[in-house]
mmCIF file with all atom_site columns, C-alpha atoms in Angstrom:
data_model
loop_
_atom_site.group_PDB
_atom_site.id
_atom_site.type_symbol
_atom_site.label_atom_id
_atom_site.label_alt_id
_atom_site.label_comp_id
_atom_site.label_asym_id
_atom_site.label_entity_id
_atom_site.label_seq_id
_atom_site.pdbx_PDB_ins_code
_atom_site.Cartn_x
_atom_site.Cartn_y
_atom_site.Cartn_z
_atom_site.occupancy
_atom_site.B_iso_or_equiv
_atom_site.pdbx_formal_charge
_atom_site.auth_seq_id
_atom_site.auth_comp_id
_atom_site.auth_asym_id
_atom_site.auth_atom_id
_atom_site.pdbx_PDB_model_num
ATOM 1   C CA . MET A 1 1   ? 0.000   0.000   0.000  1.00 46.00 ? 1   MET A CA 1
ATOM 2   C CA . LEU A 1 2   ? 0.975   3.655   -0.311 1.00 53.00 ? 2   LEU A CA 1
ATOM 3   C CA . GLU A 1 3   ? 2.183   3.958   3.273  1.00 50.00 ? 3   GLU A CA 1
ATOM 4   C CA . ASP A 1 4   ? 4.800   1.265   2.599  1.00 58.00 ? 4   ASP A CA 1
ATOM 5   C CA . VAL A 1 5   ? 6.068   2.812   -0.646 1.00 55.00 ? 5   VAL A CA 1
ATOM 6   C CA . ALA A 1 6   ? 6.055   6.445   0.504  1.00 61.00 ? 6   ALA A CA 1
ATOM 7   C CA . GLY A 1 7   ? 7.394   5.800   4.009  1.00 78.00 ? 7   GLY A CA 1
ATOM 8   C CA . ILE A 1 8   ? 4.365   7.264   5.771  1.00 85.00 ? 8   ILE A CA 1
ATOM 9   C CA . ARG A 1 9   ? 4.901   7.164   9.525  1.00 86.00 ? 9   ARG A CA 1
ATOM 10  C CA . LYS A 1 10  ? 2.181   9.566   10.641 1.00 88.00 ? 10  LYS A CA 1
ATOM 11  C CA . VAL A 1 11  ? -1.226  10.618  9.261  1.00 87.00 ? 11  VAL A CA 1
ATOM 12  C CA . VAL A 1 12  ? -2.706  13.975  10.267 1.00 89.00 ? 12  VAL A CA 1
ATOM 13  C CA . LEU A 1 13  ? -6.342  14.742  9.557  1.00 86.00 ? 13  LEU A CA 1
ATOM 14  C CA . ALA A 1 14  ? -7.268  18.396  8.980  1.00 86.00 ? 14  ALA A CA 1
ATOM 15  C CA . CYS A 1 15  ? -10.713 18.460  10.602 1.00 80.00 ? 15  CYS A CA 1
ATOM 16  C CA . GLY A 1 16  ? -13.331 20.751  9.107  1.00 81.00 ? 16  GLY A CA 1
ATOM 17  C CA . ALA A 1 17  ? -13.622 21.730  5.443  1.00 84.00 ? 17  ALA A CA 1
ATOM 18  C CA . VAL A 1 18  ? -10.816 22.973  3.194  1.00 88.00 ? 18  VAL A CA 1
ATOM 19  C CA . ASP A 1 19  ? -11.074 24.423  -0.315 1.00 92.00 ? 19  ASP A CA 1
ATOM 20  C CA . LEU A 1 20  ? -9.854  21.478  -2.412 1.00 92.00 ? 20  LEU A CA 1
ATOM 21  C CA . ARG A 1 21  ? -9.082  23.781  -5.339 1.00 94.00 ? 21  ARG A CA 1
ATOM 22  C CA . LYS A 1 22  ? -5.898  24.644  -3.454 1.00 95.00 ? 22  LYS A CA 1
ATOM 23  C CA . GLY A 1 23  ? -2.709  23.092  -4.667 1.00 96.00 ? 23  GLY A CA 1
ATOM 24  C CA . ILE A 1 24  ? 0.510   22.167  -2.912 1.00 97.00 ? 24  ILE A CA 1
ATOM 25  C CA . ASP A 1 25  ? 1.484   25.682  -1.817 1.00 97.00 ? 25  ASP A CA 1
ATOM 26  C CA . GLY A 1 26  ? -2.003  26.552  -0.536 1.00 96.00 ? 26  GLY A CA 1
ATOM 27  C CA . LEU A 1 27  ? -2.347  23.307  1.425  1.00 96.00 ? 27  LEU A CA 1
ATOM 28  C CA . ALA A 1 28  ? 1.174   23.684  2.880  1.00 96.00 ? 28  ALA A CA 1
ATOM 29  C CA . MET A 1 29  ? 0.235   27.190  4.072  1.00 95.00 ? 29  MET A CA 1
ATOM 30  C CA . ILE A 1 30  ? -2.899  25.826  5.764  1.00 92.00 ? 30  ILE A CA 1
ATOM 31  C CA . ILE A 1 31  ? -0.812  23.203  7.555  1.00 92.00 ? 31  ILE A CA 1
ATOM 32  C CA . GLY A 1 32  ? 1.560   25.838  8.898  1.00 93.00 ? 32  GLY A CA 1
ATOM 33  C CA . ASP A 1 33  ? -0.779  28.784  9.504  1.00 92.00 ? 33  ASP A CA 1
ATOM 34  C CA . LYS A 1 34  ? -4.036  27.177  10.601 1.00 87.00 ? 34  LYS A CA 1
ATOM 35  C CA . TYR A 1 35  ? -2.829  23.957  12.235 1.00 86.00 ? 35  TYR A CA 1
ATOM 36  C CA . LYS A 1 36  ? 0.624   25.150  13.405 1.00 91.00 ? 36  LYS A CA 1
ATOM 37  C CA . GLN A 1 37  ? 2.365   22.065  12.055 1.00 91.00 ? 37  GLN A CA 1
ATOM 38  C CA . ASN A 1 38  ? 5.388   21.647  9.797  1.00 95.00 ? 38  ASN A CA 1
ATOM 39  C CA . PRO A 1 39  ? 4.388   20.644  6.234  1.00 95.00 ? 39  PRO A CA 1
ATOM 40  C CA . PHE A 1 40  ? 8.013   19.635  5.571  1.00 96.00 ? 40  PHE A CA 1
ATOM 41  C CA . GLU A 1 41  ? 7.940   16.831  8.159  1.00 93.00 ? 41  GLU A CA 1
ATOM 42  C CA . LYS A 1 42  ? 9.101   13.814  6.170  1.00 92.00 ? 42  LYS A CA 1
ATOM 43  C CA . GLY A 1 43  ? 6.814   10.806  6.462  1.00 90.00 ? 43  GLY A CA 1
ATOM 44  C CA . THR A 1 44  ? 3.750   12.788  7.607  1.00 93.00 ? 44  THR A CA 1
ATOM 45  C CA . LEU A 1 45  ? 0.679   12.596  5.385  1.00 93.00 ? 45  LEU A CA 1
ATOM 46  C CA . PHE A 1 46  ? -1.730  15.517  5.838  1.00 94.00 ? 46  PHE A CA 1
ATOM 47  C CA . LEU A 1 47  ? -5.316  14.814  4.716  1.00 91.00 ? 47  LEU A CA 1
ATOM 48  C CA . PHE A 1 48  ? -7.949  17.395  3.735  1.00 91.00 ? 48  PHE A CA 1
ATOM 49  C CA . CYS A 1 49  ? -11.641 17.221  2.828  1.00 87.00 ? 49  CYS A CA 1
ATOM 50  C CA . GLY A 1 50  ? -13.769 19.854  1.099  1.00 85.00 ? 50  GLY A CA 1
ATOM 51  C CA . GLN A 1 51  ? -17.482 20.611  1.378  1.00 85.00 ? 51  GLN A CA 1
ATOM 52  C CA . ARG A 1 52  ? -18.284 17.579  -0.758 1.00 82.00 ? 52  ARG A CA 1
ATOM 53  C CA . SER A 1 53  ? -17.366 14.616  1.359  1.00 81.00 ? 53  SER A CA 1
ATOM 54  C CA . ASP A 1 54  ? -16.802 12.183  -1.488 1.00 84.00 ? 54  ASP A CA 1
ATOM 55  C CA . ARG A 1 55  ? -13.201 13.276  -2.106 1.00 88.00 ? 55  ARG A CA 1
ATOM 56  C CA . ILE A 1 56  ? -10.046 14.016  -0.159 1.00 89.00 ? 56  ILE A CA 1
ATOM 57  C CA . LYS A 1 57  ? -6.589  15.431  -0.863 1.00 94.00 ? 57  LYS A CA 1
ATOM 58  C CA . GLY A 1 58  ? -3.362  14.455  0.792  1.00 94.00 ? 58  GLY A CA 1
ATOM 59  C CA . LEU A 1 59  ? -0.040  16.255  1.009  1.00 95.00 ? 59  LEU A CA 1
ATOM 60  C CA . LEU A 1 60  ? 3.186   14.425  1.784  1.00 94.00 ? 60  LEU A CA 1
ATOM 61  C CA . TRP A 1 61  ? 6.723   15.839  1.918  1.00 93.00 ? 61  TRP A CA 1
ATOM 62  C CA . MET A 1 62  ? 9.051   13.219  0.372  1.00 91.00 ? 62  MET A CA 1
ATOM 63  C CA . GLY A 1 63  ? 12.339  14.928  1.264  1.00 90.00 ? 63  GLY A CA 1
ATOM 64  C CA . THR A 1 64  ? 12.934  16.202  -2.279 1.00 92.00 ? 64  THR A CA 1
ATOM 65  C CA . GLY A 1 65  ? 9.461   17.528  -3.003 1.00 94.00 ? 65  GLY A CA 1
ATOM 66  C CA . PHE A 1 66  ? 5.773   17.222  -2.222 1.00 95.00 ? 66  PHE A CA 1
ATOM 67  C CA . LEU A 1 67  ? 3.488   14.423  -3.310 1.00 93.00 ? 67  LEU A CA 1
ATOM 68  C CA . LEU A 1 68  ? -0.112  15.587  -3.830 1.00 95.00 ? 68  LEU A CA 1
ATOM 69  C CA . LEU A 1 69  ? -2.708  12.820  -3.543 1.00 92.00 ? 69  LEU A CA 1
ATOM 70  C CA . TYR A 1 70  ? -6.365  12.851  -4.501 1.00 92.00 ? 70  TYR A CA 1
ATOM 71  C CA . LYS A 1 71  ? -9.009  10.231  -3.805 1.00 87.00 ? 71  LYS A CA 1
ATOM 72  C CA . ARG A 1 72  ? -12.620 10.281  -4.974 1.00 86.00 ? 72  ARG A CA 1
ATOM 73  C CA . PHE A 1 73  ? -15.108 7.731   -3.720 1.00 80.00 ? 73  PHE A CA 1
ATOM 74  C CA . GLU A 1 74  ? -17.256 6.542   -6.608 1.00 81.00 ? 74  GLU A CA 1
ATOM 75  C CA . ASP A 1 75  ? -20.064 5.315   -4.408 1.00 77.00 ? 75  ASP A CA 1
ATOM 76  C CA . GLY A 1 76  ? -20.701 6.795   -0.995 1.00 72.00 ? 76  GLY A CA 1
ATOM 77  C CA . ARG A 1 77  ? -19.219 9.554   1.090  1.00 72.00 ? 77  ARG A CA 1
ATOM 78  C CA . LEU A 1 78  ? -16.716 10.004  3.872  1.00 71.00 ? 78  LEU A CA 1
ATOM 79  C CA . SER A 1 79  ? -17.862 10.670  7.388  1.00 68.00 ? 79  SER A CA 1
ATOM 80  C CA . TRP A 1 80  ? -15.395 13.509  7.954  1.00 72.00 ? 80  TRP A CA 1
ATOM 81  C CA . PRO A 1 81  ? -15.126 15.264  11.340 1.00 68.00 ? 81  PRO A CA 1
ATOM 82  C CA . ARG A 1 82  ? -16.536 18.764  10.758 1.00 68.00 ? 82  ARG A CA 1
ATOM 83  C CA . THR A 1 83  ? -17.049 20.113  14.261 1.00 66.00 ? 83  THR A CA 1
ATOM 84  C CA . THR A 1 84  ? -13.483 21.006  15.179 1.00 61.00 ? 84  THR A CA 1
ATOM 85  C CA . GLN A 1 85  ? -10.904 23.137  13.401 1.00 66.00 ? 85  GLN A CA 1
ATOM 86  C CA . GLU A 1 86  ? -7.951  21.239  14.843 1.00 70.00 ? 86  GLU A CA 1
ATOM 87  C CA . ALA A 1 87  ? -5.722  18.627  13.297 1.00 77.00 ? 87  ALA A CA 1
ATOM 88  C CA . ALA A 1 88  ? -5.916  15.082  14.622 1.00 76.00 ? 88  ALA A CA 1
ATOM 89  C CA . GLU A 1 89  ? -3.198  12.477  14.355 1.00 80.00 ? 89  GLU A CA 1
ATOM 90  C CA . LEU A 1 90  ? -4.582  9.126   13.195 1.00 81.00 ? 90  LEU A CA 1
ATOM 91  C CA . THR A 1 91  ? -3.492  5.640   14.130 1.00 81.00 ? 91  THR A CA 1
ATOM 92  C CA . GLU A 1 92  ? -3.028  3.056   11.388 1.00 80.00 ? 92  GLU A CA 1
ATOM 93  C CA . GLU A 1 93  ? -6.416  1.572   12.283 1.00 79.00 ? 93  GLU A CA 1
ATOM 94  C CA . GLN A 1 94  ? -8.112  4.999   12.086 1.00 80.00 ? 94  GLN A CA 1
ATOM 95  C CA . PHE A 1 95  ? -6.500  5.606   8.673  1.00 79.00 ? 95  PHE A CA 1
ATOM 96  C CA . HIS A 1 96  ? -8.017  2.352   7.409  1.00 79.00 ? 96  HIS A CA 1
ATOM 97  C CA . TYR A 1 97  ? -11.418 3.397   8.818  1.00 77.00 ? 97  TYR A CA 1
ATOM 98  C CA . LEU A 1 98  ? -11.130 6.652   6.869  1.00 77.00 ? 98  LEU A CA 1
ATOM 99  C CA . MET A 1 99  ? -10.309 4.825   3.632  1.00 75.00 ? 99  MET A CA 1
ATOM 100 C CA . LEU A 1 100 ? -13.476 2.761   4.182  1.00 76.00 ? 100 LEU A CA 1
ATOM 101 C CA . GLY A 1 101 ? -15.501 5.970   4.403  1.00 73.00 ? 101 GLY A CA 1
ATOM 102 C CA . LEU A 1 102 ? -15.958 5.950   8.190  1.00 74.00 ? 102 LEU A CA 1
ATOM 103 C CA . ASN A 1 103 ? -15.295 8.843   10.556 1.00 72.00 ? 103 ASN A CA 1
ATOM 104 C CA . PRO A 1 104 ? -11.876 7.793   11.905 1.00 75.00 ? 104 PRO A CA 1
ATOM 105 C CA . LEU A 1 105 ? -12.321 9.710   15.151 1.00 70.00 ? 105 LEU A CA 1
ATOM 106 C CA . GLU A 1 106 ? -15.727 8.202   15.953 1.00 69.00 ? 106 GLU A CA 1
ATOM 107 C CA . PRO A 1 107 ? -16.248 5.091   13.803 1.00 59.00 ? 107 PRO A CA 1
ATOM 108 C CA . LYS A 1 108 ? -19.744 3.702   14.046 1.00 62.00 ? 108 LYS A CA 1
ATOM 109 C CA . ILE A 1 109 ? -19.835 0.171   12.792 1.00 56.00 ? 109 ILE A CA 1
ATOM 110 C CA . LYS A 1 110 ? -23.201 -1.438  13.310 1.00 56.00 ? 110 LYS A CA 1
ATOM 111 C CA . ASP A 1 111 ? -23.665 -5.151  13.814 1.00 56.00 ? 111 ASP A CA 1
ATOM 112 C CA . VAL A 1 112 ? -26.155 -6.646  11.426 1.00 55.00 ? 112 VAL A CA 1
ATOM 113 C CA . ASN A 1 113 ? -28.373 -9.489  12.543 1.00 62.00 ? 113 ASN A CA 1
ATOM 114 C CA . PRO A 1 114 ? -29.665 -11.149 9.384  1.00 64.00 ? 114 PRO A CA 1
ATOM 115 C CA . HIS A 1 115 ? -33.049 -12.814 9.541  1.00 65.00 ? 115 HIS A CA 1
ATOM 116 C CA . ARG A 1 116 ? -32.858 -16.566 9.674  1.00 58.00 ? 116 ARG A CA 1
ATOM 117 C CA . ILE A 1 117 ? -34.236 -18.401 6.704  1.00 59.00 ? 117 ILE A CA 1
ATOM 118 C CA . SER A 1 118 ? -36.276 -21.434 7.748  1.00 52.00 ? 118 SER A CA 1
#
């Protein structure tokens, strides 16, 4: 997976909505100005979501330049934390929840009890 190839050691979620029309420079400024973090921290993937919650952008400093990532869900939407304007560091498990479309900070997985067929 990407985290193995790119050497991702930490994932930081930018809670709230960000204008996804921004490119590398605009997203790096948000990381530094709004979230008070270093966008040049090698191995840290910063994730952003816009108003439409079916797509996200990621920014990763590779040591020699930035890698800009974009993911669009074809069916369904992300449950992105919108209530806070802080950045949250995700565990590996929370990152996988996010890629499944769940809110990584408060995943709600419901058990399903199928009806028995007689």
